[in-house]
PDB file of C-alpha atoms in Angstrom:
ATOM      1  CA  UNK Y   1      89.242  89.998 115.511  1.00 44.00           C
ATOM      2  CA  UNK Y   2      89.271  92.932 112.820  1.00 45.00           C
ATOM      3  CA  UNK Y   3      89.153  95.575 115.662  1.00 44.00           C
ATOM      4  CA  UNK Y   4      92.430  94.012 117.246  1.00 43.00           C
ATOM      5  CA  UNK Y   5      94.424  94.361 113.972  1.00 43.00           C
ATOM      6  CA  UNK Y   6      93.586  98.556 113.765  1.00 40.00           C
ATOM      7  CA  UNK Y   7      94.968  99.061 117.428  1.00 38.00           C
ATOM      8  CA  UNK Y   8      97.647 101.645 117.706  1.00 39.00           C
ATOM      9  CA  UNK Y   9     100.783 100.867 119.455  1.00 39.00           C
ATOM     10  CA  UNK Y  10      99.985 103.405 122.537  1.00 37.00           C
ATOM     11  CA  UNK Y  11      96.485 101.434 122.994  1.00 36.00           C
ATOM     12  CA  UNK Y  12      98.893  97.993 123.284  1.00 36.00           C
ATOM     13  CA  UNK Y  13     100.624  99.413 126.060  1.00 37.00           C
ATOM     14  CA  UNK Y  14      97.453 100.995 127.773  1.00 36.00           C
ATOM     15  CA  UNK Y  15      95.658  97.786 127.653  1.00 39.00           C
ATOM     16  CA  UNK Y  16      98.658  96.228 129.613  1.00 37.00           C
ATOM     17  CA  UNK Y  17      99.772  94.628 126.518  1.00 37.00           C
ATOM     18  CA  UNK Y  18     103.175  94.460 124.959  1.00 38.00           C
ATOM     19  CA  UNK Y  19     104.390  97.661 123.017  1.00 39.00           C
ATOM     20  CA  UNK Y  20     105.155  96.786 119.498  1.00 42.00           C
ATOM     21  CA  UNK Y  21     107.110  97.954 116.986  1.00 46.00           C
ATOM     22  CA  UNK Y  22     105.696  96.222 114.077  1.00 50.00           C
ATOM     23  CA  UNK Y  23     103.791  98.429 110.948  1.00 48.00           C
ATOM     24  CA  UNK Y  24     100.925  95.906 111.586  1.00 50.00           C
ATOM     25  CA  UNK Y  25     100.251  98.046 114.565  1.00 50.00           C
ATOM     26  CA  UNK Y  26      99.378 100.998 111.891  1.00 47.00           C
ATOM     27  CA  UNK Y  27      97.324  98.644 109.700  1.00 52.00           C
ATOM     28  CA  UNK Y  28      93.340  99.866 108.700  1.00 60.00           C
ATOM     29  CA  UNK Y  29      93.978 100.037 104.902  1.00 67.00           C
ATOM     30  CA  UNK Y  30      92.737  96.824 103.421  1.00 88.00           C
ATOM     31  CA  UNK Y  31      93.074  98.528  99.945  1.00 91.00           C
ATOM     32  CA  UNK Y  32      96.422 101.016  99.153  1.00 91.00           C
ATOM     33  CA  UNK Y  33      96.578 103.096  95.821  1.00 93.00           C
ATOM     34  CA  UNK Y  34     100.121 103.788  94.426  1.00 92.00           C
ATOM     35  CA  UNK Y  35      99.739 106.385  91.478  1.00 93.00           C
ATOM     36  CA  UNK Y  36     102.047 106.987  88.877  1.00 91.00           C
ATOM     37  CA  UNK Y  37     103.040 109.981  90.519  1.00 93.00           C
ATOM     38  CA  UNK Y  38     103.149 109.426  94.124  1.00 93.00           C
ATOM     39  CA  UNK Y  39     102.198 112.361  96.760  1.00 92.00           C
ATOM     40  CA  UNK Y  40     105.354 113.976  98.466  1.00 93.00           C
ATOM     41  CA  UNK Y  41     104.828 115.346 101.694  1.00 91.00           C
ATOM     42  CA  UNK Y  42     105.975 118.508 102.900  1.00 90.00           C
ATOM     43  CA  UNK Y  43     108.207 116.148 105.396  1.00 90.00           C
ATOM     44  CA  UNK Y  44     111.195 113.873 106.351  1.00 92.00           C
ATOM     45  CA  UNK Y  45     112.250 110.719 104.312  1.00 93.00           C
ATOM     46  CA  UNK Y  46     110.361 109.006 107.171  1.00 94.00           C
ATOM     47  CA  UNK Y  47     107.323 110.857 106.934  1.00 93.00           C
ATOM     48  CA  UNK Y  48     107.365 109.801 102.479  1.00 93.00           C
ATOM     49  CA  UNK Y  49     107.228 106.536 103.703  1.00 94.00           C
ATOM     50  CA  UNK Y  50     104.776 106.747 106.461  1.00 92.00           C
ATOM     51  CA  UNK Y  51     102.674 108.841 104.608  1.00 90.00           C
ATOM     52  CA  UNK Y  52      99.342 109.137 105.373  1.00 84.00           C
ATOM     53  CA  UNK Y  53     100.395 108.177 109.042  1.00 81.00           C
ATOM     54  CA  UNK Y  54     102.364 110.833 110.886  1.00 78.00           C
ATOM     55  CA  UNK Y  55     105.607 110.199 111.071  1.00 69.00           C
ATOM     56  CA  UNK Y  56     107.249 108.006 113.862  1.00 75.00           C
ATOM     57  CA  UNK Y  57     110.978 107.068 114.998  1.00 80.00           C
ATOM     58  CA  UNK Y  58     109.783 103.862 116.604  1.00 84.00           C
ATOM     59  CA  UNK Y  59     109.056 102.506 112.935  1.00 87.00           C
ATOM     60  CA  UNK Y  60     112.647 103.339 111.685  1.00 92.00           C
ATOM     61  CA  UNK Y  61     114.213 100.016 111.191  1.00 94.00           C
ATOM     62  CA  UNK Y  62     110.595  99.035 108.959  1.00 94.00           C
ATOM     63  CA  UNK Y  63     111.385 102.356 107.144  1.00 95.00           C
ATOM     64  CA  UNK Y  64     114.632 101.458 106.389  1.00 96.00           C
ATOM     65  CA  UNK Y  65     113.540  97.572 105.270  1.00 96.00           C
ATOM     66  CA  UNK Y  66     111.444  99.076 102.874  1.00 96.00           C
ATOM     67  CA  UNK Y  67     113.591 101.363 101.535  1.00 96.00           C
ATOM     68  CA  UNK Y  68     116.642  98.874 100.994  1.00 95.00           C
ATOM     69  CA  UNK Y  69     113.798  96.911  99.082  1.00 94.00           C
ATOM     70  CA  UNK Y  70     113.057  99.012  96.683  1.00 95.00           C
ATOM     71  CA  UNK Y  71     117.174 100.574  96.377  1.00 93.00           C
ATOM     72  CA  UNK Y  72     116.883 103.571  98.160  1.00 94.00           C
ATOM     73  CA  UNK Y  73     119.257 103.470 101.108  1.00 95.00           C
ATOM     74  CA  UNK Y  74     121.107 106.474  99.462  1.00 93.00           C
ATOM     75  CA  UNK Y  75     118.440 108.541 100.383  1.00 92.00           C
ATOM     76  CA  UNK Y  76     119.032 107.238 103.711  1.00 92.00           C
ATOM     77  CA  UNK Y  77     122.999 107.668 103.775  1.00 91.00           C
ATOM     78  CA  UNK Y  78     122.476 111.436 101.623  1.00 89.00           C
ATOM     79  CA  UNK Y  79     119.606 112.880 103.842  1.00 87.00           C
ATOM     80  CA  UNK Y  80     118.939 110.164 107.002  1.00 91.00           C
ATOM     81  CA  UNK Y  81     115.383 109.719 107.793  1.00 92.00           C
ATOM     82  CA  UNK Y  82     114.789 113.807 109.711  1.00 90.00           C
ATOM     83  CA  UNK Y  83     116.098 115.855 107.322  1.00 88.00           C
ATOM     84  CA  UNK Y  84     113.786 117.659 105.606  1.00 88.00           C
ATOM     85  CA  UNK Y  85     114.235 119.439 101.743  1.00 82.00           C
ATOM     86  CA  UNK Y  86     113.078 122.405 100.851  1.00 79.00           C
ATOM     87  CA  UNK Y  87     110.946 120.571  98.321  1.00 88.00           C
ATOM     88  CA  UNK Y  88     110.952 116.594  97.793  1.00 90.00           C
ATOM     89  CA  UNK Y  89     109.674 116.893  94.247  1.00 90.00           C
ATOM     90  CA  UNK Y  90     113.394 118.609  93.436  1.00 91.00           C
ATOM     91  CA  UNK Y  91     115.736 116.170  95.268  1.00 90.00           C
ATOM     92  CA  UNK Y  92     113.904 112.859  93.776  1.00 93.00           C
ATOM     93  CA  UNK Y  93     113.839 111.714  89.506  1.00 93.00           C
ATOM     94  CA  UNK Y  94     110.556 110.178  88.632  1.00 93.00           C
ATOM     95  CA  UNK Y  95     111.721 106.804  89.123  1.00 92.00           C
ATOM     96  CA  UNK Y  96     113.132 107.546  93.453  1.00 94.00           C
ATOM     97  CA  UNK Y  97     109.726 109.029  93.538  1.00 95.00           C
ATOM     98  CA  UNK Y  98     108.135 105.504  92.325  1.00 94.00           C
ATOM     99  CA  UNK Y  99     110.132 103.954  94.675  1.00 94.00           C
ATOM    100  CA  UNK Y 100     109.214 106.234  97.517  1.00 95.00           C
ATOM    101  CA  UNK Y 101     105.612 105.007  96.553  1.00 95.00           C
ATOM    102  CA  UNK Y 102     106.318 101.239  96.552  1.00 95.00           C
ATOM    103  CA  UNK Y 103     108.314 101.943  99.926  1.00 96.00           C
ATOM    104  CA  UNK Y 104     105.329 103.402 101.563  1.00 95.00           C
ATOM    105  CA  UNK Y 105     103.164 100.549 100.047  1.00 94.00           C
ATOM    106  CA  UNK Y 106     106.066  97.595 101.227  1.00 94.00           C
ATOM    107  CA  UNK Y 107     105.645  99.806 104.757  1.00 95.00           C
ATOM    108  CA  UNK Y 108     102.228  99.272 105.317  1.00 94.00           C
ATOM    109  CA  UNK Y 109     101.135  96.112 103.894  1.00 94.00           C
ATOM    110  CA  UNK Y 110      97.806  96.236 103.002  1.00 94.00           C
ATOM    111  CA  UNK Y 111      95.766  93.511 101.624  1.00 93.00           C
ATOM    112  CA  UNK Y 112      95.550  94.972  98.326  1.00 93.00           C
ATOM    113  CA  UNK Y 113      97.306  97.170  96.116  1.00 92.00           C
ATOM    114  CA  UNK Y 114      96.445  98.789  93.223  1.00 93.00           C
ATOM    115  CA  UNK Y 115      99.206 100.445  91.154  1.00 90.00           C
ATOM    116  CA  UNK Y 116      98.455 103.076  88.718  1.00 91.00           C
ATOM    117  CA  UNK Y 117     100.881 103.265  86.076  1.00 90.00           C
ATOM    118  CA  UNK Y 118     103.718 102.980  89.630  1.00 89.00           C
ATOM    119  CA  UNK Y 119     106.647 101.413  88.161  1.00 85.00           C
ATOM    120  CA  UNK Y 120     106.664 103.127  84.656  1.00 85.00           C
ATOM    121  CA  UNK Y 121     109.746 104.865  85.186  1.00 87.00           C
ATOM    122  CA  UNK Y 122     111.362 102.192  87.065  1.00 82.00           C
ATOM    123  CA  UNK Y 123     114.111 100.176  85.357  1.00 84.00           C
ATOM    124  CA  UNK Y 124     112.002  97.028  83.896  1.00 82.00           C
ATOM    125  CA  UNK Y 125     114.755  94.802  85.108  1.00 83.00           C
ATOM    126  CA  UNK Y 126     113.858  95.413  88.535  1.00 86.00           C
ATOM    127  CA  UNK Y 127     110.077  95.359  88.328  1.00 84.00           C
ATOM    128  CA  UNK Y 128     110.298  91.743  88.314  1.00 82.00           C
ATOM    129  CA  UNK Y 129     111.981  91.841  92.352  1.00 85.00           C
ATOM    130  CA  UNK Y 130     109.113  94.380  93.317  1.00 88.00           C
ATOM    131  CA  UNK Y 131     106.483  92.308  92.193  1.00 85.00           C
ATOM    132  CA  UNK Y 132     108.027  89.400  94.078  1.00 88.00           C
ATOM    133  CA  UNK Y 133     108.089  90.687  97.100  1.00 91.00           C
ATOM    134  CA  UNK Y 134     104.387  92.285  97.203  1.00 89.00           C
ATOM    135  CA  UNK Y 135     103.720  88.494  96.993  1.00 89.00           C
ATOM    136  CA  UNK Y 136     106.131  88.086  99.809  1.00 92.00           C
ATOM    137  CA  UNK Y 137     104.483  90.604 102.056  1.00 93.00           C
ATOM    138  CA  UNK Y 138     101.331  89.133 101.367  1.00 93.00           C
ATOM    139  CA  UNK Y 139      99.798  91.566  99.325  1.00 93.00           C
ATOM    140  CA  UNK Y 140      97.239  91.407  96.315  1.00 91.00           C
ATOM    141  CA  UNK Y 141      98.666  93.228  93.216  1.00 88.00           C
ATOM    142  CA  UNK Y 142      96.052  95.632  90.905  1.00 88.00           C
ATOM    143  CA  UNK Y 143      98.123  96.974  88.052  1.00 84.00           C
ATOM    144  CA  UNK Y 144      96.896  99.545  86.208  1.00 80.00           C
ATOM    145  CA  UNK Y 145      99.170 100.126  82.588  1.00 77.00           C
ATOM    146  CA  UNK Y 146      99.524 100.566  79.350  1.00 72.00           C
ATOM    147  CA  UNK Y 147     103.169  97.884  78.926  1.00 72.00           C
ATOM    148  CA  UNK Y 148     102.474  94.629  78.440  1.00 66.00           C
ATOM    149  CA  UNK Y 149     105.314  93.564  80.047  1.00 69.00           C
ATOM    150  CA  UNK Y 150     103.505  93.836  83.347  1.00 67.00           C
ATOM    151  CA  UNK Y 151     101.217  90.986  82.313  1.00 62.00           C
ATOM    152  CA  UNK Y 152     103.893  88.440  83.714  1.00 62.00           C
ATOM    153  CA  UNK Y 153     103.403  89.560  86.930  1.00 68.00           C
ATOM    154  CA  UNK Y 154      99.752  88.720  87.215  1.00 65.00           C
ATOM    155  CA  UNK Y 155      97.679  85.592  87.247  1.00 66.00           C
ATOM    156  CA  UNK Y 156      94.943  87.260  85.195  1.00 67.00           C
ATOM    157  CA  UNK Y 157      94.492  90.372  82.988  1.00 65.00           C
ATOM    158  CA  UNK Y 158      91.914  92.649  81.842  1.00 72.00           C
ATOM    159  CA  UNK Y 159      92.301  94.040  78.629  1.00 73.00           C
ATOM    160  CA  UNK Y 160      90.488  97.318  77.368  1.00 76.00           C
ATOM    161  CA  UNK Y 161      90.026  98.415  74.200  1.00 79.00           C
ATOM    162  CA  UNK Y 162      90.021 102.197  72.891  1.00 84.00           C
ATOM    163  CA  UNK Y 163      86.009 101.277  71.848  1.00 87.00           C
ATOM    164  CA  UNK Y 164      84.723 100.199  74.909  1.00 79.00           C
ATOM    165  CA  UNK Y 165      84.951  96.444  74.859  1.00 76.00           C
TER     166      UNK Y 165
END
């Protein structure tokens, strides 16, 4: 049932279950927003991606899943997942700070997603891969933008225009 799903891993192992490893374990959010600016913690590489969840070592190998998927493992090879910047917003461009969004998103898996304006400074050749595997994991896609291009990704649109209709 629905309360099963939002156990933590610590109440697993208390209830005499088996400890887990699995992002599932940190699963309420049925709905996820990814703006086109995504919030940077004041944090670790680990704690961008876990973000709102505090961050955790026993999710590193998810961590790192996500970022590969969305072509971050630099971050991981330049700054490893405990090292924390002075200041996030200095290290990343716009587009590593998309991708830090879309990691956290890939990292959590909720049911739905809906993406403000969260790939526009991503390379549009890759957008297509991202898209893909939000399908993959399962998840419901809500784009919010202003390309058309995006339309491709979706199985139906909403169009509105600048009077209302």
């Amino acid at each position: 049932d629905d309360d099963d799903d939002s156990r933590d891993a610590s109440e697993e192992e208390e209830e005499g279950g088996t400890e887990t490893t699995s992002s599932a374990a940190l699963r309420p959010f049925q709905v996820f927003y990814v703006p086109q600016k995504p919030y940077l913690v004041s944090g670790s590489l680990r704690d961008q991606v876990m973000y709102p969840r505090a961050g955790s070592s026993d999710f590193d190998d998810e961590i790192i899943e996500a970022l590969s998927r969305v072509n971050l493992l630099k971050l991981v090879n330049a700054h490893g997942l405990d090292r924390v910047p002075h200041d996030w917003a200095d290290v990343l461009s716009g587009g590593e700070k998309q991708r830090v969004g879309l990691a956290r998103l890939y990292f959590h898996k909720p049911s739905y997603a809906v993406l403000d304006e969260a790939t526009s400074a991503i390379n549009p050749d890759e957008e297509g891969s991202f898209y893909d595997h939000l399908g993959t994991l399962g998840i419901t896609a809500f784009s919010i933008a202003h390309r058309m291009e995006l339309k491709k990704f979706h199985h139906s649109h909403l169009h509105f225009h600048a009077d209302g209709t």
